[in-house]
Coordinates of N, CA and C and ligand atoms in Angstrom, one line a residue:
M1 N -21.5 -18.2 -38.9 CA -22.3 -18.6 -37.5 C -21.4 -19.0 -36.6
I2 N -21.3 -18.4 -35.3 CA -20.4 -18.8 -34.6 C -21.2 -19.7 -33.5
I3 N -20.5 -20.9 -32.9 CA -21.4 -21.6 -31.7 C -20.4 -21.5 -30.5
A4 N -20.8 -20.9 -29.5 CA -19.8 -20.9 -28.4 C -20.1 -22.1 -27.4
I5 N -19.1 -23.0 -27.1 CA -19.6 -24.0 -26.1 C -18.6 -24.0 -24.8
D6 N -19.4 -23.9 -23.7 CA -18.3 -24.0 -22.6 C -18.8 -25.0 -21.7
G7 N -17.8 -25.5 -20.7 CA -18.4 -26.6 -19.6 C -16.9 -27.0 -19.0
P8 N -17.1 -27.9 -17.9 CA -16.0 -28.3 -17.4 C -15.4 -29.6 -17.8
A9 N -14.4 -30.0 -17.5 CA -13.8 -31.1 -17.8 C -14.7 -32.5 -17.9
A10 N -14.6 -33.2 -19.4 CA -15.3 -34.3 -19.7 C -16.8 -34.4 -19.4
S11 N -17.2 -33.0 -19.6 CA -18.6 -33.0 -19.9 C -19.2 -33.4 -21.1
G12 N -18.5 -33.5 -21.9 CA -18.9 -34.0 -23.3 C -18.8 -32.5 -24.4
K13 N -18.2 -31.7 -23.9 CA -18.4 -30.4 -24.7 C -17.5 -30.7 -25.9
G14 N -16.4 -31.2 -25.8 CA -15.4 -31.5 -27.0 C -15.9 -32.3 -28.0
T15 N -16.9 -33.4 -27.5 CA -17.2 -34.4 -28.3 C -18.6 -33.7 -29.2
I16 N -19.1 -32.9 -28.3 CA -20.4 -32.2 -28.9 C -19.7 -31.2 -29.9
A17 N -18.9 -30.5 -29.5 CA -18.1 -29.4 -30.5 C -17.9 -29.8 -31.9
R18 N -17.1 -31.0 -31.6 CA -16.5 -31.6 -32.9 C -17.8 -32.1 -34.0
A19 N -18.8 -32.6 -33.2 CA -19.7 -33.1 -33.9 C -20.8 -32.3 -34.6
L20 N -20.8 -31.0 -33.8 CA -21.7 -29.8 -34.1 C -20.9 -29.1 -35.7
A21 N -19.4 -29.0 -35.3 CA -18.7 -28.6 -36.4 C -19.0 -29.3 -38.0
K22 N -18.8 -30.5 -37.6 CA -19.0 -31.4 -38.7 C -20.5 -31.2 -39.2
H23 N -21.4 -31.3 -38.4 CA -22.9 -31.1 -38.9 C -23.0 -30.0 -39.8
Y24 N -22.5 -28.9 -39.2 CA -22.6 -27.7 -40.1 C -21.9 -27.0 -40.8
G25 N -20.8 -27.9 -40.8 CA -19.5 -27.7 -42.0 C -18.7 -26.3 -41.5
L26 N -18.3 -26.2 -40.1 CA -17.9 -25.2 -39.5 C -16.3 -25.7 -39.0
A27 N -15.7 -24.8 -38.7 CA -14.1 -24.8 -38.2 C -14.3 -25.2 -36.9
H28 N -13.5 -25.9 -36.1 CA -13.6 -26.3 -34.8 C -12.4 -25.9 -34.0
L29 N -12.3 -25.3 -32.8 CA -11.2 -24.9 -32.3 C -11.6 -25.6 -30.6
D30 N -10.6 -26.3 -30.4 CA -10.6 -26.8 -28.7 C -9.6 -25.9 -27.8
T31 N -10.1 -24.7 -27.3 CA -9.4 -23.8 -26.8 C -8.6 -24.3 -25.7
G32 N -9.2 -25.2 -25.0 CA -8.2 -26.1 -23.9 C -7.0 -26.5 -24.2
L33 N -7.0 -27.0 -25.5 CA -5.6 -26.9 -26.0 C -4.5 -26.1 -25.9
L34 N -5.0 -24.8 -26.1 CA -3.9 -23.5 -26.3 C -3.4 -23.6 -24.6
Y35 N -4.2 -23.6 -23.8 CA -3.8 -23.6 -22.3 C -3.1 -24.7 -22.0
R36 N -3.3 -25.9 -22.5 CA -2.4 -27.2 -22.3 C -1.0 -27.0 -22.9
A37 N -0.8 -26.5 -24.1 CA 0.1 -26.0 -24.7 C 1.3 -25.3 -24.0
V38 N 0.6 -24.4 -23.1 CA 1.2 -23.5 -22.4 C 1.8 -24.1 -21.3
G39 N 0.8 -24.8 -20.6 CA 1.1 -25.8 -19.4 C 2.0 -26.6 -19.7
R40 N 2.2 -27.2 -20.8 CA 3.1 -28.4 -21.1 C 4.6 -27.6 -21.1
A41 N 4.5 -26.3 -21.7 CA 5.9 -25.4 -21.8 C 6.4 -25.5 -20.5
V42 N 5.9 -25.1 -19.5 CA 6.4 -24.7 -18.2 C 5.9 -26.0 -17.3
L43 N 5.7 -27.2 -17.8 CA 5.4 -28.3 -16.7 C 6.5 -28.7 -15.7
N44 N 7.9 -28.3 -16.2 CA 8.9 -28.5 -15.3 C 9.3 -27.3 -14.3
Q45 N 8.5 -26.2 -14.4 CA 8.9 -25.1 -13.8 C 7.6 -24.3 -13.0
L46 N 6.4 -25.3 -12.7 CA 5.4 -25.1 -11.9 C 5.5 -24.2 -10.7
E47 N 6.7 -24.6 -10.0 CA 6.9 -24.0 -8.7 C 7.8 -22.9 -8.7
N48 N 8.3 -22.4 -10.0 CA 9.1 -21.5 -9.9 C 8.5 -20.2 -9.7
D49 N 9.3 -19.0 -9.2 CA 8.6 -17.9 -8.8 C 8.2 -17.1 -9.9
N50 N 8.8 -17.4 -11.0 CA 8.5 -16.4 -11.9 C 7.9 -17.1 -13.2
L51 N 6.9 -18.1 -12.6 CA 5.9 -19.0 -13.1 C 5.3 -18.0 -14.4
E52 N 4.5 -16.9 -14.1 CA 3.5 -16.2 -14.7 C 4.5 -15.7 -15.9
Q53 N 5.8 -15.2 -15.7 CA 6.5 -14.5 -16.8 C 6.8 -15.9 -17.8
L54 N 7.2 -17.0 -17.1 CA 7.6 -18.0 -18.0 C 6.4 -18.4 -18.9
A55 N 5.2 -18.6 -18.2 CA 3.9 -18.9 -18.9 C 3.7 -17.9 -20.1
L56 N 3.8 -16.5 -19.8 CA 3.3 -15.5 -20.7 C 4.3 -15.6 -21.8
K57 N 5.7 -15.7 -21.5 CA 6.6 -16.0 -22.9 C 6.1 -17.3 -23.8
A58 N 5.9 -18.2 -22.9 CA 5.5 -19.8 -23.7 C 4.0 -19.3 -24.5
A59 N 3.3 -18.7 -23.9 CA 2.0 -18.1 -24.7 C 2.2 -17.2 -26.1
E60 N 3.1 -16.1 -25.6 CA 3.5 -15.6 -26.7 C 4.3 -16.2 -27.8
E61 N 4.8 -17.2 -27.6 CA 5.8 -17.9 -28.6 C 5.0 -19.2 -29.1
L62 N 3.9 -19.2 -28.7 CA 3.1 -20.4 -29.0 C 2.6 -20.2 -30.8
D63 N 2.9 -21.4 -31.3 CA 2.3 -21.8 -32.7 C 1.3 -22.4 -32.7
E64 N -0.2 -21.6 -32.6 CA -1.2 -22.2 -32.2 C -1.6 -23.4 -33.4
S65 N -1.1 -23.2 -34.8 CA -1.5 -24.0 -35.7 C -0.9 -25.2 -35.7
Q66 N 0.2 -25.3 -34.9 CA 0.9 -26.7 -34.7 C 0.6 -27.4 -33.5
I67 N -0.6 -27.3 -32.8 CA -0.7 -28.0 -31.6 C -1.2 -29.3 -31.8
D68 N -0.3 -30.3 -31.1 CA -0.8 -31.8 -31.2 C -1.6 -32.2 -30.1
G69 N -2.9 -32.3 -30.3 CA -3.9 -32.6 -29.0 C -3.6 -33.8 -28.4
A70 N -3.2 -34.9 -29.2 CA -2.8 -36.3 -28.5 C -1.8 -36.1 -27.6
A71 N -0.7 -35.3 -27.7 CA 0.2 -35.3 -27.0 C -0.1 -34.5 -25.6
L72 N -1.2 -33.7 -25.8 CA -1.3 -33.0 -24.4 C -2.6 -33.6 -23.6
D73 N -2.8 -34.9 -23.9 CA -3.9 -35.4 -23.3 C -3.1 -36.2 -22.1
S74 N -3.0 -35.3 -20.8 CA -3.0 -36.2 -19.6 C -3.3 -35.2 -18.4
T75 N -3.5 -35.8 -17.5 CA -4.1 -35.3 -16.3 C -3.0 -34.4 -15.7
E76 N -1.8 -34.5 -15.9 CA -0.9 -33.6 -15.4 C -0.7 -32.3 -16.1
I77 N -0.7 -32.7 -17.4 CA -0.8 -31.2 -18.3 C -2.1 -30.5 -18.1
A78 N -3.4 -30.9 -18.0 CA -4.5 -30.6 -17.5 C -4.5 -29.7 -16.4
M79 N -3.7 -30.3 -15.2 CA -3.4 -29.4 -14.1 C -2.6 -28.2 -14.2
A80 N -1.7 -28.5 -15.0 CA -0.7 -27.4 -15.4 C -1.5 -26.3 -15.9
A81 N -2.4 -26.6 -16.9 CA -2.9 -25.8 -17.9 C -3.9 -24.9 -17.0
S82 N -4.6 -25.6 -15.9 CA -5.3 -24.9 -15.1 C -4.8 -24.0 -14.3
K83 N -3.4 -24.1 -13.9 CA -2.6 -23.1 -13.2 C -2.3 -22.1 -14.0
V84 N -1.7 -22.1 -15.5 CA -1.4 -21.2 -16.2 C -2.5 -20.3 -16.6
A85 N -3.6 -20.9 -16.7 CA -4.9 -20.3 -17.0 C -5.5 -19.2 -16.1
R86 N -4.6 -19.3 -14.8 CA -5.3 -18.0 -13.9 C -4.5 -16.7 -14.0
F87 N -3.5 -16.9 -14.9 CA -2.8 -15.8 -15.3 C -3.4 -14.6 -16.3
E88 N -3.8 -13.6 -16.1 CA -4.7 -12.6 -16.9 C -3.6 -12.2 -18.2
P89 N -2.2 -11.8 -18.0 CA -1.8 -11.9 -19.3 C -1.5 -13.1 -20.2
V90 N -1.6 -14.3 -19.6 CA -1.5 -15.6 -20.4 C -2.9 -15.6 -21.2
R91 N -3.7 -15.1 -20.7 CA -5.3 -15.1 -21.5 C -5.3 -14.4 -22.2
V92 N -5.0 -13.2 -22.2 CA -4.9 -12.0 -23.1 C -4.0 -12.5 -24.3
A93 N -2.8 -13.0 -24.0 CA -2.1 -13.6 -25.3 C -2.5 -14.5 -26.1
L94 N -3.8 -15.4 -25.4 CA -4.3 -16.5 -26.2 C -5.5 -16.1 -26.6
R95 N -5.9 -14.7 -26.6 CA -7.4 -14.2 -26.9 C -7.3 -13.8 -28.4
Q96 N -6.5 -13.5 -28.8 CA -6.4 -12.7 -30.2 C -6.7 -14.1 -31.3
Y97 N -5.9 -14.8 -31.0 CA -5.9 -15.9 -32.0 C -7.3 -16.6 -31.8
Q98 N -7.9 -16.7 -30.6 CA -9.4 -17.4 -30.6 C -10.1 -16.6 -31.2
R99 N -10.2 -15.1 -31.1 CA -11.0 -14.2 -31.7 C -11.1 -14.1 -33.3
E100 N -9.7 -14.4 -33.6 CA -9.6 -14.3 -35.3 C -10.1 -15.7 -35.6
F101 N -10.0 -16.8 -34.9 CA -10.5 -18.2 -35.3 C -11.9 -18.0 -35.3
A102 N -12.5 -17.6 -34.6 CA -14.2 -17.4 -34.5 C -14.6 -16.4 -35.6
D103 N -13.8 -15.7 -35.9 CA -14.1 -14.5 -37.2 C -13.8 -14.9 -38.7
Q104 N -13.4 -16.3 -38.6 CA -13.0 -16.5 -40.0 C -14.3 -16.7 -41.0
P105 N -14.3 -16.7 -42.1 CA -15.6 -16.7 -43.0 C -15.9 -17.8 -42.9
G106 N -17.1 -18.2 -43.0 CA -18.0 -19.3 -42.7 C -18.3 -19.8 -41.3
G107 N -17.5 -19.3 -40.3 CA -17.8 -19.5 -39.0 C -17.1 -20.4 -38.1
A108 N -17.5 -20.8 -37.0 CA -16.6 -21.7 -36.4 C -17.3 -22.0 -35.0
V109 N -16.9 -23.3 -34.6 CA -17.3 -23.8 -33.2 C -16.1 -23.8 -32.3
L110 N -16.3 -23.2 -31.1 CA -14.9 -23.0 -30.0 C -15.5 -23.5 -28.9
D111 N -14.8 -24.3 -28.2 CA -15.3 -24.5 -26.9 C -14.0 -24.4 -25.9
G112 N -14.5 -24.3 -24.6 CA -13.5 -23.9 -23.6 C -14.3 -23.6 -22.2
R113 N -13.9 -22.7 -21.6 CA -14.5 -22.1 -20.5 C -15.0 -20.6 -20.3
D114 N -14.6 -19.9 -21.3 CA -15.0 -18.5 -21.4 C -15.1 -18.1 -22.7
I115 N -15.8 -19.1 -23.4 CA -16.2 -18.7 -24.9 C -17.4 -17.6 -25.0
G116 N -18.3 -18.3 -24.3 CA -19.7 -17.4 -24.3 C -19.6 -16.1 -23.7
T117 N -18.9 -16.1 -22.6 CA -18.4 -14.9 -21.6 C -17.6 -14.0 -22.3
R118 N -16.5 -14.3 -22.8 CA -15.6 -13.5 -23.1 C -15.1 -13.4 -24.4
I119 N -14.7 -14.6 -25.1 CA -14.2 -14.6 -26.3 C -15.2 -14.2 -27.4
C120 N -16.2 -14.8 -27.3 CA -17.3 -14.5 -28.4 C -18.7 -14.3 -27.7
P121 N -18.7 -13.3 -26.8 CA -20.1 -12.8 -26.2 C -21.1 -12.4 -27.3
D122 N -20.9 -12.6 -28.3 CA -21.9 -12.3 -29.6 C -22.5 -13.4 -30.3
A123 N -21.7 -14.7 -29.8 CA -21.9 -15.7 -30.6 C -23.6 -16.3 -30.8
E124 N -24.1 -16.6 -32.1 CA -25.4 -16.9 -32.4 C -25.8 -17.6 -31.6
T125 N -25.1 -18.9 -31.1 CA -25.6 -20.0 -30.1 C -24.8 -20.0 -29.2
K126 N -24.8 -20.1 -27.9 CA -24.0 -20.3 -27.0 C -24.5 -21.8 -25.9
L127 N -23.8 -22.6 -25.7 CA -23.9 -23.6 -25.0 C -23.3 -23.8 -23.7
F128 N -23.7 -24.4 -22.7 CA -23.2 -24.9 -21.6 C -23.3 -26.3 -21.2
I129 N -22.4 -27.1 -21.4 CA -22.4 -28.6 -21.7 C -21.9 -29.1 -20.1
T130 N -22.8 -29.6 -19.0 CA -22.2 -30.1 -17.8 C -22.7 -31.6 -17.6
A131 N -22.0 -32.2 -16.5 CA -22.5 -33.2 -16.0 C -21.9 -33.6 -14.6
E132 N -22.7 -34.4 -13.9 CA -22.1 -34.7 -12.7 C -20.5 -35.1 -12.5
P133 N -20.1 -34.5 -11.5 CA -18.4 -34.8 -11.2 C -18.1 -36.4 -11.6
E134 N -19.0 -37.3 -11.0 CA -19.0 -38.8 -10.8 C -18.9 -39.2 -12.3
V135 N -19.9 -38.8 -13.0 CA -20.2 -39.2 -14.3 C -18.9 -38.8 -15.3
R136 N -18.4 -37.6 -15.0 CA -17.4 -37.1 -15.8 C -16.1 -37.7 -15.6
A137 N -15.9 -38.2 -14.3 CA -14.6 -39.1 -14.0 C -14.8 -40.4 -14.3
A138 N -15.9 -41.2 -14.5 CA -16.0 -42.4 -15.0 C -15.5 -42.2 -16.7
R139 N -16.3 -41.4 -17.2 CA -15.9 -41.1 -18.5 C -14.5 -40.9 -18.9
R140 N -13.8 -40.2 -18.1 CA -12.2 -40.0 -18.0 C -11.5 -41.2 -18.1
V141 N -12.0 -42.0 -17.1 CA -11.2 -43.4 -16.8 C -11.4 -44.1 -17.9
A142 N -12.6 -44.4 -18.6 CA -12.9 -45.2 -19.8 C -12.2 -44.8 -21.0
Q143 N -11.8 -43.3 -21.2 CA -11.2 -42.7 -22.3 C -9.6 -43.2 -22.2
F144 N -9.2 -43.1 -21.1 CA -7.8 -43.6 -20.8 C -7.7 -44.9 -20.9
K145 N -8.6 -45.6 -20.6 CA -8.7 -47.2 -20.8 C -8.3 -47.5 -22.1
A146 N -9.4 -46.8 -22.8 CA -9.6 -47.1 -24.4 C -8.0 -47.0 -24.8
Q147 N -7.2 -45.9 -24.3 CA -6.0 -45.5 -25.1 C -4.8 -46.6 -24.1
G148 N -5.4 -47.6 -23.6 CA -4.5 -48.5 -22.7 C -3.8 -47.9 -21.6
I149 N -4.5 -46.7 -21.1 CA -3.9 -46.3 -19.9 C -4.7 -46.3 -18.7
D150 N -4.0 -46.9 -17.6 CA -4.8 -47.5 -16.5 C -4.5 -46.3 -15.4
T151 N -5.8 -45.7 -15.0 CA -6.2 -44.7 -14.2 C -6.9 -45.3 -12.8
V152 N -6.6 -44.6 -11.6 CA -7.8 -45.0 -10.8 C -8.8 -43.9 -10.4
Y153 N -10.0 -44.5 -10.3 CA -11.2 -43.5 -10.5 C -11.1 -42.5 -9.5
D154 N -10.8 -42.6 -8.2 CA -10.9 -41.7 -7.3 C -9.9 -40.7 -7.5
E155 N -8.6 -40.9 -8.0 CA -7.9 -39.9 -8.2 C -8.4 -39.1 -9.4
I156 N -8.8 -39.6 -10.4 CA -9.2 -38.9 -11.4 C -10.5 -38.0 -10.9
L157 N -11.3 -38.5 -10.1 CA -12.5 -37.7 -9.7 C -12.0 -36.4 -8.8
A158 N -11.0 -36.7 -8.0 CA -10.4 -35.7 -7.1 C -9.8 -34.6 -8.0
Q159 N -9.3 -35.1 -9.1 CA -8.3 -34.2 -10.2 C -9.6 -33.2 -10.7
I160 N -10.6 -33.9 -11.1 CA -12.1 -33.4 -11.8 C -12.4 -32.1 -10.6
V161 N -12.6 -32.5 -9.5 CA -13.2 -31.7 -8.6 C -12.4 -30.5 -8.3
T162 N -11.0 -30.7 -8.1 CA -10.3 -29.7 -8.2 C -9.9 -28.5 -9.4
R163 N -9.9 -29.4 -10.4 CA -9.9 -28.3 -11.7 C -11.3 -27.6 -11.6
D164 N -12.5 -28.2 -11.4 CA -13.7 -27.3 -11.5 C -13.6 -26.2 -10.5
K165 N -13.1 -26.4 -9.2 CA -13.0 -25.4 -8.2 C -11.9 -24.5 -8.7
N166 N -10.9 -24.7 -9.1 CA -10.0 -23.7 -9.6 C -10.5 -22.9 -10.7
D167 N -11.2 -23.5 -11.8 CA -11.7 -22.8 -12.9 C -12.8 -21.8 -12.4
R168 N -13.8 -22.4 -11.4 CA -14.8 -21.5 -11.4 C -14.3 -20.3 -10.3
Q169 N -13.1 -20.5 -9.7 CA -12.8 -19.5 -8.8 C -11.6 -18.9 -9.6
N170 N -11.5 -19.1 -10.7 CA -10.2 -18.3 -11.5 C -10.5 -17.0 -11.6
P171 N -9.4 -16.1 -11.0 CA -10.1 -14.7 -10.9 C -9.6 -14.1 -12.1
A172 N -9.0 -14.6 -12.9 CA -8.8 -14.3 -14.7 C -9.8 -14.7 -15.7
G173 N -10.4 -15.5 -15.1 CA -11.3 -16.4 -15.9 C -12.8 -15.9 -15.9
A174 N -13.7 -16.5 -16.7 CA -15.0 -16.1 -16.7 C -16.0 -17.4 -17.1
F175 N -15.6 -18.3 -15.9 CA -16.3 -19.6 -16.2 C -17.6 -19.7 -15.5
Y176 N -18.7 -19.6 -16.3 CA -20.2 -19.2 -15.6 C -20.9 -19.5 -16.8
L177 N -22.3 -19.5 -16.7 CA -23.3 -19.6 -17.6 C -23.4 -18.2 -18.4
A178 N -23.2 -18.1 -19.5 CA -23.0 -17.0 -20.2 C -24.5 -16.4 -20.5
D179 N -24.8 -15.0 -20.7 CA -25.9 -14.6 -21.2 C -26.5 -15.1 -22.2
G180 N -27.6 -15.8 -22.0 CA -28.3 -16.5 -23.4 C -27.9 -17.8 -23.8
A181 N -27.0 -18.5 -22.8 CA -26.5 -19.6 -23.0 C -27.6 -20.8 -22.7
H182 N -27.4 -21.7 -23.4 CA -28.6 -23.0 -23.0 C -27.8 -24.0 -22.4
L183 N -28.4 -24.5 -21.4 CA -27.7 -25.5 -20.6 C -28.1 -26.9 -21.1
I184 N -27.1 -27.7 -21.1 CA -27.3 -29.0 -21.3 C -26.5 -30.2 -20.5
D185 N -27.5 -31.1 -19.5 CA -26.6 -31.9 -18.7 C -26.7 -33.0 -19.2
T186 N -25.5 -33.5 -19.5 CA -25.1 -35.0 -20.1 C -25.3 -36.1 -19.3
S187 N -25.4 -35.7 -17.9 CA -25.1 -36.8 -16.8 C -25.9 -38.1 -17.5
Q188 N -27.1 -38.0 -17.7 CA -28.1 -39.1 -18.1 C -28.2 -39.3 -19.6
L189 N -27.4 -38.9 -20.5 CA -27.5 -38.8 -21.9 C -26.2 -39.5 -22.5
D190 N -26.6 -40.2 -23.7 CA -25.3 -40.7 -24.2 C -25.2 -39.4 -25.5
I191 N -24.2 -39.9 -26.0 CA -23.5 -38.8 -26.9 C -24.7 -38.6 -28.1
E192 N -25.2 -39.5 -28.4 CA -26.4 -39.2 -29.7 C -27.2 -38.4 -29.1
A193 N -27.8 -38.6 -27.8 CA -28.9 -37.8 -27.5 C -28.5 -36.4 -27.1
A194 N -27.4 -36.1 -26.6 CA -27.0 -34.9 -26.2 C -26.6 -34.3 -27.4
L195 N -26.3 -34.9 -28.7 CA -25.9 -34.1 -30.0 C -27.2 -33.7 -30.4
R196 N -28.3 -34.4 -30.3 CA -29.8 -34.2 -30.9 C -30.1 -32.7 -30.2
Q197 N -29.9 -32.9 -28.8 CA -30.4 -31.6 -28.1 C -29.7 -30.5 -28.7
A198 N -28.3 -30.6 -28.8 CA -27.4 -29.3 -29.0 C -28.1 -29.0 -30.7
I199 N -28.1 -30.0 -31.6 CA -28.5 -29.5 -32.9 C -29.9 -28.7 -32.8
A200 N -30.9 -29.4 -32.3 CA -32.3 -28.7 -31.8 C -32.0 -27.3 -31.5
I201 N -31.2 -27.1 -30.3 CA -31.0 -25.7 -29.9 C -30.2 -24.8 -31.0
V202 N -29.6 -25.4 -31.8 CA -28.7 -24.3 -32.7 C -29.7 -23.9 -33.9
D203 N -30.4 -25.1 -34.2 CA -31.5 -24.8 -35.4 C -32.6 -23.9 -34.9
G204 N -33.1 -24.2 -33.6 CA -34.2 -23.5 -32.9 C -33.4 -21.9 -32.9
T205 N -32.1 -21.7 -32.7 CA -31.6 -20.2 -32.6 C -31.4 -19.4 -34.0
V206 N -31.1 -20.2 -34.9 CA -30.8 -20.0 -36.3 C -32.5 -19.4 -36.9
E207 N -33.3 -20.4 -36.6 CA -34.5 -20.1 -37.2 C -35.1 -18.8 -36.2
H208 N -35.0 -18.8 -35.2 CA -35.4 -17.4 -34.3 C -34.9 -16.2 -34.8
K209 N -33.4 -16.2 -35.0 CA -33.0 -15.2 -35.7 C -33.5 -14.7 -37.2
M210 N -33.6 -15.6 -37.6 CA -34.0 -15.4 -39.4 C -35.4 -15.1 -39.2
G211 N -36.4 -15.5 -38.5 CA -37.5 -15.2 -38.2 C -37.6 -13.7 -37.9
R212 N -36.8 -13.3 -36.6 CA -37.1 -12.3 -36.3 C -36.5 -11.1 -37.0
G213 N -35.4 -11.3 -37.9 CA -34.8 -10.6 -38.9 C -35.9 -9.9 -40.1
A214 N -36.8 -11.3 -40.6 CA -37.8 -10.9 -41.4 C -38.9 -10.4 -40.9
S215 N -39.1 -10.4 -39.9 CA -40.4 -9.7 -39.4 C -40.7 -8.1 -39.4
P216 N -41.5 -7.7 -39.8 CA -41.7 -6.0 -39.7 C -41.2 -5.5 -38.5
K217 N -40.4 -4.3 -38.4 CA -40.4 -3.9 -36.8 C -41.4 -3.1 -36.4
Ligands
C5P1 O1 -10.7 -28.1 -21.8 P1 -9.4 -28.7 -21.0 O2 -9.7 -29.5 -20.0 O3 -8.6 -29.1 -22.2 O4 -8.9 -27.2 -20.7 C1 -7.7 -27.5 -19.8 C2 -7.6 -26.4 -18.7 O5 -7.3 -25.1 -19.3 C3 -8.8 -25.9 -17.8 O6 -9.0 -26.6 -16.7 C4 -8.6 -24.6 -17.7 O7 -8.3 -24.1 -16.5 C5 -8.1 -23.8 -18.8 N1 -9.0 -23.3 -19.9 C6 -9.2 -21.9 -19.7 N2 -10.1 -21.5 -20.6 C7 -10.4 -22.0 -21.7 C8 -10.1 -23.3 -22.0 C9 -9.3 -23.8 -21.2 O8 -9.1 -21.6 -18.7 N3 -11.4 -21.4 -22.5

């Protein structure tokens, strides 16, 4: 079983993806980390005229299995990731790994921006997790605070709004509600409630497919 999860920054998609993977015993890939790793590799060269070539080289040389998520958790790296994610060759270089990860025996949960639309268009279940930008900004501030990092709400909100816009308008991306995707708005939900909704959707999809498979044509 493949579960494809898309959504904007701090929508809760990562938390839901990890929890679903645990619940169903599936492997999990946070695909944003791949773009963040490439973004970090070119962090000091973002204004370079050859940024696309530099980012492509970083993407091709990336050892995806060695990525350290904690080291990539900063707004600076997130903005750099969003910048390199606009280069189609970079996306292509990262695609193979994501597809192979999804196709592993037993299945997988992947979360990102184009999982249901491009990486796994045939996934059994597709979720699109979203929330109001203000709610997402408040969550990010709280997450950073829990790590002992002080941030300014207005700055985080501005970064989230900019990144949403860049990602939605990314000419190389495919960040929109995929065909057959189920929308979960977590603005008014705590994580338990959001997860219950997600599990109900996945269980419903599986039952529906099994039921359909068993019924006479
Ligand atoms: O999900 P996360 O916030 O870690 O992603 C960082 C950036 O990487 C996003 O803002 C987006 O520009 C890019 N990204 C993407 N496609 C994905 C995952 C992330 O373009 N599948």
